[in-house]
Amino acid sequence: MATKKKESLQHGATLKSLCPANLVSYAGFPPVATLSAGPWFTLQSLAGNTFVYWEGSIDLGAYVLKDLTWVTTEKDIQEPGNFALNYASPQRIEVIEFVSNTQFNKERLTEIADDWETNYAVPGMMESRVNYENIIDGRWRQFSPDTTLATGSAVTMKASSFGSCEPSASERLYTYVMIKTDAPGGDGDTLFIPPRRFLLGGVAVKEDDNSYIQRLRRSYVLQQEVPQ
């Protein structure tokens, strides 16, 4: 009689989320931002600044059906392109990219923008209203125009990473990009945002029942922090 092969307790994979390029154009008085691609959107901070953001997702439903937990062991954000800042008044931009256990609606994203603008706090860090465990991976960068290169080219002034790398039992992970400028764009100004690819390498593992139930409960609690 043939021996039944034992099912592996670990399933290695690389998760991907693709973010398209976008050209932000400002026109009119006061200037209104027009976006060239979706799902890119804009929101207004309490200070009145316009933030540009993008939302994507990674489906983990197949793992959840098998009661598996996703564990991130490697992470990367690929962006082989350059930001182009064609502003009448030279200014810096800041960019954050992050992967979350839960989906943030526009109200919650506005809170993230306000924390970032007022307290210099990115999601999950001190002075942020986002729980640290909710952010699996994140990257912050600051750019400035470089007049020694082609017109509008930007150079990275500083970069840092953040995030908890916590295992997840959520049905879906959400990927975000947010752009903040020193001041609102003026009539005729443009900002080109290059495309990028989020990569999460890791394994889907089978935990003992108690650990898995506790992780499901924690995922539910984190989701409740997001207003409906």
mmCIF file of C-alpha atoms in Angstrom:
data_model
loop_
_atom_site.group_PDB
_atom_site.id
_atom_site.type_symbol
_atom_site.label_atom_id
_atom_site.label_comp_id
_atom_site.label_asym_id
_atom_site.label_seq_id
_atom_site.Cartn_x
_atom_site.Cartn_y
_atom_site.Cartn_z
ATOM 1 C CA MET A 1 0.000 0.000 0.000
ATOM 2 C CA ALA A 2 1.342 3.409 -0.953
ATOM 3 C CA THR A 3 2.388 5.669 1.886
ATOM 4 C CA LYS A 4 0.585 9.016 1.970
ATOM 5 C CA LYS A 5 3.008 11.889 1.671
ATOM 6 C CA LYS A 6 2.974 14.170 4.710
ATOM 7 C CA GLU A 7 1.924 17.723 3.885
ATOM 8 C CA SER A 8 4.618 20.350 4.446
ATOM 9 C CA LEU A 9 4.085 22.680 7.400
ATOM 10 C CA GLN A 10 5.829 25.526 5.566
ATOM 11 C CA HIS A 11 5.032 26.982 2.154
ATOM 12 C CA GLY A 12 7.643 29.438 0.833
ATOM 13 C CA ALA A 13 6.544 32.236 -1.481
ATOM 14 C CA THR A 14 7.262 35.783 -2.662
ATOM 15 C CA LEU A 15 4.277 38.137 -2.465
ATOM 16 C CA LYS A 16 4.053 41.030 -4.936
ATOM 17 C CA SER A 17 2.126 44.290 -5.288
ATOM 18 C CA LEU A 18 2.641 46.549 -8.328
ATOM 19 C CA CYS A 19 2.222 50.341 -8.113
ATOM 20 C CA PRO A 20 1.922 52.239 -11.435
ATOM 21 C CA ALA A 21 3.672 55.498 -12.301
ATOM 22 C CA ASN A 22 1.741 58.736 -11.930
ATOM 23 C CA LEU A 23 2.042 62.301 -13.219
ATOM 24 C CA VAL A 24 0.552 64.936 -10.907
ATOM 25 C CA SER A 25 -0.351 68.170 -12.724
ATOM 26 C CA TYR A 26 -1.478 71.371 -10.988
ATOM 27 C CA ALA A 27 -3.673 73.921 -12.772
ATOM 28 C CA GLY A 28 -5.904 76.869 -11.905
ATOM 29 C CA PHE A 29 -6.164 79.286 -8.996
ATOM 30 C CA PRO A 30 -6.146 77.843 -6.433
ATOM 31 C CA PRO A 31 -4.378 74.986 -8.206
ATOM 32 C CA VAL A 32 -6.184 71.630 -8.464
ATOM 33 C CA ALA A 33 -4.154 68.418 -8.703
ATOM 34 C CA THR A 34 -4.932 66.088 -11.628
ATOM 35 C CA LEU A 35 -3.627 62.501 -11.546
ATOM 36 C CA SER A 36 -2.693 60.513 -14.656
ATOM 37 C CA ALA A 37 -3.242 57.007 -13.258
ATOM 38 C CA GLY A 38 -5.211 55.034 -10.703
ATOM 39 C CA PRO A 39 -5.733 53.887 -8.079
ATOM 40 C CA TRP A 40 -3.956 57.129 -7.097
ATOM 41 C CA PHE A 41 -5.922 59.658 -5.035
ATOM 42 C CA THR A 42 -5.512 62.950 -3.162
ATOM 43 C CA LEU A 43 -6.454 64.053 0.357
ATOM 44 C CA GLN A 44 -6.227 67.296 2.315
ATOM 45 C CA SER A 45 -4.387 67.504 5.632
ATOM 46 C CA LEU A 46 -5.657 69.717 8.465
ATOM 47 C CA ALA A 47 -3.014 72.253 7.462
ATOM 48 C CA GLY A 48 -4.502 72.360 3.948
ATOM 49 C CA ASN A 49 -1.679 70.605 2.121
ATOM 50 C CA THR A 50 -2.517 68.147 -0.672
ATOM 51 C CA PHE A 51 -1.159 64.612 -0.216
ATOM 52 C CA VAL A 52 -1.053 62.145 -3.108
ATOM 53 C CA TYR A 53 -1.487 58.473 -2.242
ATOM 54 C CA TRP A 54 -1.897 55.034 -3.798
ATOM 55 C CA GLU A 55 -3.431 51.837 -2.440
ATOM 56 C CA GLY A 56 -2.846 48.238 -3.527
ATOM 57 C CA SER A 57 -3.305 44.824 -1.924
ATOM 58 C CA ILE A 58 -1.951 41.274 -1.672
ATOM 59 C CA ASP A 59 -4.417 38.377 -1.386
ATOM 60 C CA LEU A 60 -3.683 35.881 1.410
ATOM 61 C CA GLY A 61 -7.058 34.128 1.143
ATOM 62 C CA ALA A 62 -5.568 30.812 0.005
ATOM 63 C CA TYR A 63 -3.468 30.632 3.167
ATOM 64 C CA VAL A 64 -6.357 31.630 5.438
ATOM 65 C CA LEU A 65 -8.504 28.814 3.995
ATOM 66 C CA LYS A 66 -5.833 26.362 5.176
ATOM 67 C CA ASP A 67 -5.456 28.096 8.582
ATOM 68 C CA LEU A 68 -1.911 29.155 7.744
ATOM 69 C CA THR A 69 -0.054 32.192 9.085
ATOM 70 C CA TRP A 70 2.073 34.357 6.787
ATOM 71 C CA VAL A 71 5.563 35.133 8.145
ATOM 72 C CA THR A 72 7.652 37.773 6.340
ATOM 73 C CA THR A 73 11.370 36.993 6.296
ATOM 74 C CA GLU A 74 12.558 39.279 3.466
ATOM 75 C CA LYS A 75 11.240 42.585 2.143
ATOM 76 C CA ASP A 76 12.080 44.936 -0.685
ATOM 77 C CA ILE A 77 10.572 47.827 -2.642
ATOM 78 C CA GLN A 78 11.929 48.026 -6.189
ATOM 79 C CA GLU A 79 11.832 51.447 -7.845
ATOM 80 C CA PRO A 80 14.203 51.758 -10.827
ATOM 81 C CA GLY A 81 13.131 55.290 -11.725
ATOM 82 C CA ASN A 82 13.438 58.926 -10.677
ATOM 83 C CA PHE A 83 11.069 61.484 -9.223
ATOM 84 C CA ALA A 84 10.827 64.572 -11.452
ATOM 85 C CA LEU A 85 9.993 67.821 -9.608
ATOM 86 C CA ASN A 86 9.037 70.503 -12.092
ATOM 87 C CA TYR A 87 7.991 73.268 -9.693
ATOM 88 C CA ALA A 88 8.332 77.020 -10.187
ATOM 89 C CA SER A 89 9.636 77.241 -6.593
ATOM 90 C CA PRO A 90 12.106 74.441 -5.777
ATOM 91 C CA GLN A 91 11.012 72.334 -2.829
ATOM 92 C CA ARG A 92 11.569 68.987 -1.154
ATOM 93 C CA ILE A 93 9.220 66.019 -1.174
ATOM 94 C CA GLU A 94 8.884 63.168 1.293
ATOM 95 C CA VAL A 95 7.694 59.668 0.392
ATOM 96 C CA ILE A 96 6.490 56.825 2.593
ATOM 97 C CA GLU A 97 5.659 53.310 1.403
ATOM 98 C CA PHE A 98 4.240 50.734 3.790
ATOM 99 C CA VAL A 99 2.502 47.361 4.036
ATOM 100 C CA SER A 100 -0.371 47.039 6.501
ATOM 101 C CA ASN A 101 -2.436 44.219 7.996
ATOM 102 C CA THR A 102 -5.578 46.330 7.593
ATOM 103 C CA GLN A 103 -7.074 48.608 4.983
ATOM 104 C CA PHE A 104 -7.137 52.316 5.843
ATOM 105 C CA ASN A 105 -10.082 54.393 4.647
ATOM 106 C CA LYS A 106 -9.647 58.060 3.660
ATOM 107 C CA GLU A 107 -10.403 59.304 7.185
ATOM 108 C CA ARG A 108 -7.668 57.122 8.658
ATOM 109 C CA LEU A 109 -5.222 58.036 5.871
ATOM 110 C CA THR A 110 -5.882 61.706 6.636
ATOM 111 C CA GLU A 111 -4.907 61.016 10.265
ATOM 112 C CA ILE A 112 -1.697 59.411 8.985
ATOM 113 C CA ALA A 113 -1.019 62.527 6.878
ATOM 114 C CA ASP A 114 -1.670 64.824 9.864
ATOM 115 C CA ASP A 115 0.630 62.810 12.165
ATOM 116 C CA TRP A 116 3.319 62.875 9.495
ATOM 117 C CA GLU A 117 2.952 66.616 8.827
ATOM 118 C CA THR A 118 2.504 67.801 12.430
ATOM 119 C CA ASN A 119 4.542 65.322 14.504
ATOM 120 C CA TYR A 120 6.972 64.020 11.834
ATOM 121 C CA ALA A 121 5.609 60.571 12.706
ATOM 122 C CA VAL A 122 5.273 57.836 10.080
ATOM 123 C CA PRO A 123 2.754 54.986 10.682
ATOM 124 C CA GLY A 124 3.533 52.823 13.698
ATOM 125 C CA MET A 125 6.252 55.076 15.140
ATOM 126 C CA MET A 126 6.037 57.269 18.250
ATOM 127 C CA GLU A 127 3.452 60.085 18.003
ATOM 128 C CA SER A 128 1.589 58.095 15.306
ATOM 129 C CA ARG A 129 -2.019 56.972 15.841
ATOM 130 C CA VAL A 130 -1.359 53.713 13.959
ATOM 131 C CA ASN A 131 -0.527 50.603 15.994
ATOM 132 C CA TYR A 132 3.060 49.406 15.497
ATOM 133 C CA GLU A 133 1.924 45.797 14.930
ATOM 134 C CA ASN A 134 -0.281 46.895 12.044
ATOM 135 C CA ILE A 135 2.661 47.952 9.867
ATOM 136 C CA ILE A 136 4.576 44.956 8.526
ATOM 137 C CA ASP A 137 7.092 46.944 6.492
ATOM 138 C CA GLY A 138 7.724 50.573 5.641
ATOM 139 C CA ARG A 139 10.207 52.982 4.067
ATOM 140 C CA TRP A 140 10.588 56.774 4.417
ATOM 141 C CA ARG A 141 12.629 58.974 2.070
ATOM 142 C CA GLN A 142 13.245 62.673 1.551
ATOM 143 C CA PHE A 143 14.119 64.129 -1.875
ATOM 144 C CA SER A 144 15.423 67.503 -2.979
ATOM 145 C CA PRO A 145 15.822 69.020 -6.469
ATOM 146 C CA ASP A 146 19.332 68.562 -7.871
ATOM 147 C CA THR A 147 20.272 71.420 -10.173
ATOM 148 C CA THR A 148 23.451 69.622 -11.316
ATOM 149 C CA LEU A 149 21.349 66.981 -13.094
ATOM 150 C CA ALA A 150 18.620 67.275 -15.715
ATOM 151 C CA THR A 151 15.849 69.767 -15.020
ATOM 152 C CA GLY A 152 13.472 68.442 -12.372
ATOM 153 C CA SER A 153 15.684 65.577 -11.226
ATOM 154 C CA ALA A 154 15.570 64.705 -7.532
ATOM 155 C CA VAL A 155 18.266 63.363 -5.243
ATOM 156 C CA THR A 156 17.706 61.335 -2.073
ATOM 157 C CA MET A 157 18.664 63.368 1.001
ATOM 158 C CA LYS A 158 17.831 60.770 3.649
ATOM 159 C CA ALA A 159 16.115 57.379 3.899
ATOM 160 C CA SER A 160 15.036 55.070 6.698
ATOM 161 C CA SER A 161 12.901 51.974 7.255
ATOM 162 C CA PHE A 162 10.180 51.130 9.768
ATOM 163 C CA GLY A 163 7.669 48.346 10.508
ATOM 164 C CA SER A 164 7.152 45.397 12.853
ATOM 165 C CA CYS A 165 7.564 42.394 10.472
ATOM 166 C CA GLU A 166 4.850 40.711 12.593
ATOM 167 C CA PRO A 167 3.306 37.461 11.249
ATOM 168 C CA SER A 168 -0.166 37.901 9.771
ATOM 169 C CA ALA A 169 -3.373 35.849 9.728
ATOM 170 C CA SER A 170 -5.242 38.506 7.729
ATOM 171 C CA GLU A 171 -7.022 37.603 4.492
ATOM 172 C CA ARG A 172 -5.318 40.470 2.665
ATOM 173 C CA LEU A 173 -2.330 42.793 3.112
ATOM 174 C CA TYR A 174 -2.551 46.394 1.904
ATOM 175 C CA THR A 175 0.225 48.404 0.268
ATOM 176 C CA TYR A 176 0.388 52.205 0.338
ATOM 177 C CA VAL A 177 2.451 55.034 -1.103
ATOM 178 C CA MET A 178 2.039 58.616 0.195
ATOM 179 C CA ILE A 179 3.728 61.779 -1.124
ATOM 180 C CA LYS A 180 4.136 64.999 0.894
ATOM 181 C CA THR A 181 5.521 68.294 -0.467
ATOM 182 C CA ASP A 182 6.834 71.330 1.418
ATOM 183 C CA ALA A 183 4.062 73.469 -0.043
ATOM 184 C CA PRO A 184 1.073 73.036 -2.392
ATOM 185 C CA GLY A 185 1.876 72.928 -6.104
ATOM 186 C CA GLY A 186 1.278 76.050 -8.171
ATOM 187 C CA ASP A 187 -0.382 76.546 -11.557
ATOM 188 C CA GLY A 188 1.640 74.642 -14.192
ATOM 189 C CA ASP A 189 3.708 72.623 -11.713
ATOM 190 C CA THR A 190 4.106 68.865 -12.262
ATOM 191 C CA LEU A 191 5.419 65.934 -10.229
ATOM 192 C CA PHE A 192 6.301 62.592 -11.826
ATOM 193 C CA ILE A 193 6.174 59.559 -9.507
ATOM 194 C CA PRO A 194 7.972 56.446 -10.842
ATOM 195 C CA PRO A 195 6.412 52.961 -10.619
ATOM 196 C CA ARG A 196 7.442 50.457 -7.951
ATOM 197 C CA ARG A 197 7.060 46.837 -6.908
ATOM 198 C CA PHE A 198 6.528 45.713 -3.314
ATOM 199 C CA LEU A 199 8.102 42.312 -2.582
ATOM 200 C CA LEU A 200 7.585 40.254 0.579
ATOM 201 C CA GLY A 201 9.491 36.994 0.791
ATOM 202 C CA GLY A 202 8.518 34.498 3.460
ATOM 203 C CA VAL A 203 6.639 31.356 4.410
ATOM 204 C CA ALA A 204 3.078 30.360 5.262
ATOM 205 C CA VAL A 205 3.300 28.199 8.389
ATOM 206 C CA LYS A 206 0.956 25.997 10.407
ATOM 207 C CA GLU A 207 0.794 27.197 14.012
ATOM 208 C CA ASP A 208 -0.717 25.327 16.937
ATOM 209 C CA ASP A 209 -4.433 26.007 17.413
ATOM 210 C CA ASN A 210 -4.053 28.313 20.413
ATOM 211 C CA SER A 211 -1.419 30.515 18.737
ATOM 212 C CA TYR A 212 -3.459 30.741 15.539
ATOM 213 C CA ILE A 213 -6.665 31.672 17.394
ATOM 214 C CA GLN A 214 -4.801 34.391 19.299
ATOM 215 C CA ARG A 215 -3.382 35.746 16.049
ATOM 216 C CA LEU A 216 -6.835 35.809 14.432
ATOM 217 C CA ARG A 217 -8.152 37.658 17.465
ATOM 218 C CA ARG A 218 -5.310 40.183 17.234
ATOM 219 C CA SER A 219 -6.002 40.754 13.540
ATOM 220 C CA TYR A 220 -9.642 41.464 14.397
ATOM 221 C CA VAL A 221 -8.645 43.948 17.121
ATOM 222 C CA LEU A 222 -6.309 45.811 14.760
ATOM 223 C CA GLN A 223 -9.065 46.025 12.142
ATOM 224 C CA GLN A 224 -11.390 47.673 14.678
ATOM 225 C CA GLU A 225 -8.961 50.586 14.998
ATOM 226 C CA VAL A 226 -9.989 51.672 11.498
ATOM 227 C CA PRO A 227 -13.238 53.734 11.479
ATOM 228 C CA GLN A 228 -15.960 52.537 9.127
#
